[in-house]
Amino acid sequence: MTANNRIVLSSDHHGLQLRQAIAAHIAAQGWVAVDIGPTTRESTDYPRQGEAAGRLVASGDCRFGVILCGTGQGIMMAANKVKGIRCGVCADTFSARMIRRHNDANMLSMGVRVVGEGLALDIVDAFLTARFEGGRHAARVAMIGTLEG
Ligand code: RB5
């Protein structure tokens, strides 16, 4: 585990239950779950939740972020607008491993209407246990950074 063991969790109104399951799952592995809500099922704007989570990761306050909305797509788009964020939507464990290994992703997004809880927890595990491979991938990740304003 890295020195910073904080993972920010965020979602829109679709994600409350799965977010709580992820929080318990990662806490059992020694991670600190920084859950920034929402705490009710009242309609919530995913761009605000994605941005807030992205800022906590980009600032270094949290090592990783796991974010959820209905499809995982909208909140991912918002998070990726924060400088320094590399977030991918995953609905399978292979992609979750690869966005860490090749893309050095620092955030994972999932669709609550796409994946069930069991698969979502496996995807989280695949993401958190994979390591960035560096080398030729580091140069490409740096190229992504040059696209940021
Ligand atoms: C909200 O209904 C829905 O649009 C949102 O959860 C997400 O799927 C957007 O990408």
Coordinates of C-alpha atoms and ligand atoms in Angstrom, one line a residue:
M1 CA 0.0 0.0 0.0
T2 CA 1.2 3.5 -0.7
A3 CA 1.9 6.1 2.0
N4 CA -1.3 8.0 1.2
N5 CA -4.0 5.4 1.9
R6 CA -7.0 7.8 1.4
I7 CA -9.5 7.1 -1.4
V8 CA -12.2 9.6 -2.2
L9 CA -15.6 8.1 -2.9
S10 CA -18.2 10.2 -4.7
S11 CA -21.4 9.6 -6.7
D12 CA -24.7 11.1 -7.8
H13 CA -28.0 9.9 -6.4
H14 CA -27.7 6.6 -8.1
G15 CA -24.6 5.6 -6.2
L16 CA -25.5 5.8 -2.5
Q17 CA -25.8 2.1 -1.8
L18 CA -22.9 0.9 -3.9
R19 CA -20.7 3.7 -2.5
Q20 CA -21.3 2.5 1.0
A21 CA -20.5 -1.1 0.0
I22 CA -17.2 0.1 -1.6
A23 CA -16.4 2.1 1.5
A24 CA -16.7 -0.9 3.7
H25 CA -14.8 -3.1 1.2
I26 CA -11.8 -0.9 1.0
A27 CA -11.8 0.0 4.7
A28 CA -11.4 -3.8 5.4
Q29 CA -8.3 -3.7 3.3
G30 CA -6.7 -0.8 5.3
W31 CA -7.7 2.1 3.0
V32 CA -9.3 5.2 4.4
A33 CA -12.5 5.9 2.6
V34 CA -13.1 9.6 2.2
D35 CA -16.8 9.6 1.3
I36 CA -18.0 12.9 0.0
G37 CA -21.6 11.9 -0.5
P38 CA -24.3 12.4 -1.2
T39 CA -26.0 10.9 1.8
T40 CA -29.5 10.8 0.4
R41 CA -31.2 9.6 -2.8
E42 CA -32.2 13.2 -3.6
S43 CA -31.3 14.1 -7.2
T44 CA -27.6 15.3 -7.3
D45 CA -25.6 16.8 -10.1
Y46 CA -22.8 14.4 -11.1
P47 CA -20.6 17.2 -12.5
R48 CA -20.2 18.7 -9.0
Q49 CA -19.5 15.3 -7.4
G50 CA -17.0 14.4 -10.1
E51 CA -15.2 17.7 -9.8
A52 CA -15.0 17.6 -6.0
A53 CA -13.6 14.1 -6.0
G54 CA -11.1 15.0 -8.8
R55 CA -9.9 18.0 -6.8
L56 CA -9.1 15.9 -3.8
V57 CA -7.0 13.5 -5.9
A58 CA -5.3 16.2 -7.9
S59 CA -4.3 18.1 -4.8
G60 CA -2.7 14.9 -3.3
D61 CA -5.2 14.8 -0.4
C62 CA -6.4 11.4 -1.7
R63 CA -4.3 8.8 -3.6
F64 CA -7.2 7.5 -5.7
G65 CA -10.8 8.2 -6.4
V66 CA -13.7 5.9 -7.1
I67 CA -16.8 7.6 -8.5
L68 CA -20.2 6.5 -9.6
C69 CA -23.2 7.6 -11.5
G70 CA -25.9 5.8 -13.5
T71 CA -23.6 5.0 -16.4
G72 CA -20.2 6.1 -14.9
Q73 CA -19.8 8.3 -18.0
G74 CA -20.9 11.7 -16.9
I75 CA -19.1 11.8 -13.6
M76 CA -16.0 10.5 -15.4
M77 CA -16.2 13.3 -17.9
A78 CA -16.4 15.9 -15.1
A79 CA -13.5 14.4 -13.1
N80 CA -11.3 14.3 -16.2
K81 CA -11.7 18.1 -16.6
V82 CA -9.7 18.6 -13.4
K83 CA -6.0 19.0 -14.2
G84 CA -4.0 15.9 -13.3
I85 CA -6.9 13.5 -13.3
R86 CA -6.9 10.4 -15.4
C87 CA -10.1 8.6 -14.9
G88 CA -11.6 5.6 -16.8
V89 CA -15.0 4.0 -16.8
C90 CA -14.8 0.3 -16.2
A91 CA -17.3 -2.5 -16.3
D92 CA -14.7 -5.3 -16.3
T93 CA -11.7 -6.2 -14.3
F94 CA -9.3 -6.4 -17.3
S95 CA -9.9 -2.7 -18.1
A96 CA -9.6 -1.7 -14.4
R97 CA -6.1 -3.4 -14.2
M98 CA -5.0 -1.9 -17.5
I99 CA -5.9 1.7 -16.7
R100 CA -3.5 1.4 -13.8
R101 CA -0.8 -0.5 -15.6
H102 CA -0.7 1.5 -18.8
N103 CA -2.5 4.8 -18.2
D104 CA -1.6 5.4 -14.5
A105 CA -5.2 6.2 -13.8
N106 CA -5.8 7.8 -10.5
M107 CA -9.6 7.6 -10.6
L108 CA -12.0 4.8 -11.4
S109 CA -15.6 5.4 -12.5
M110 CA -18.4 2.8 -12.7
G111 CA -22.0 2.8 -13.7
V112 CA -24.4 1.8 -11.0
R113 CA -26.9 0.8 -13.7
V114 CA -24.3 -1.2 -15.5
V115 CA -22.5 -3.3 -12.9
G116 CA -23.8 -5.2 -9.9
E117 CA -22.2 -4.9 -6.5
G118 CA -20.2 -8.1 -6.7
L119 CA -18.6 -7.1 -10.0
A120 CA -18.0 -3.6 -8.9
L121 CA -16.1 -4.7 -5.8
D122 CA -13.9 -7.0 -8.0
I123 CA -13.3 -4.1 -10.4
V124 CA -12.2 -1.9 -7.4
D125 CA -9.8 -4.7 -6.3
A126 CA -8.3 -5.0 -9.8
F127 CA -7.8 -1.2 -10.0
L128 CA -6.2 -1.0 -6.5
T129 CA -3.9 -3.9 -6.8
A130 CA -2.5 -3.2 -10.2
R131 CA 0.7 -1.2 -10.6
F132 CA 1.7 1.4 -13.2
E133 CA 4.3 -0.2 -15.4
G134 CA 6.1 3.1 -16.4
G135 CA 8.6 2.9 -19.2
R136 CA 7.0 3.6 -22.6
H137 CA 3.7 4.1 -20.9
A138 CA 5.2 7.0 -18.8
A139 CA 6.0 9.0 -21.9
R140 CA 2.5 8.5 -23.2
V141 CA 0.9 9.5 -19.9
A142 CA 3.1 12.6 -19.9
M143 CA 1.7 13.4 -23.4
I144 CA -1.8 13.4 -22.0
G145 CA -0.6 15.9 -19.5
T146 CA 0.6 18.2 -22.2
L147 CA -3.0 18.4 -23.5
E148 CA -4.2 20.0 -20.3
G149 CA -4.5 23.8 -20.4
Ligands
RB5_1 C1 -28.7 10.9 -13.9 O1 -30.0 10.4 -14.1 C2 -27.7 10.3 -14.9 O2 -27.8 11.1 -16.1 C3 -26.4 10.1 -14.4 O3 -26.4 9.3 -13.3 C4 -25.3 9.5 -15.3 O4 -25.7 8.3 -15.9 C5 -24.7 10.4 -16.3 O5 -23.8 10.1 -17.0

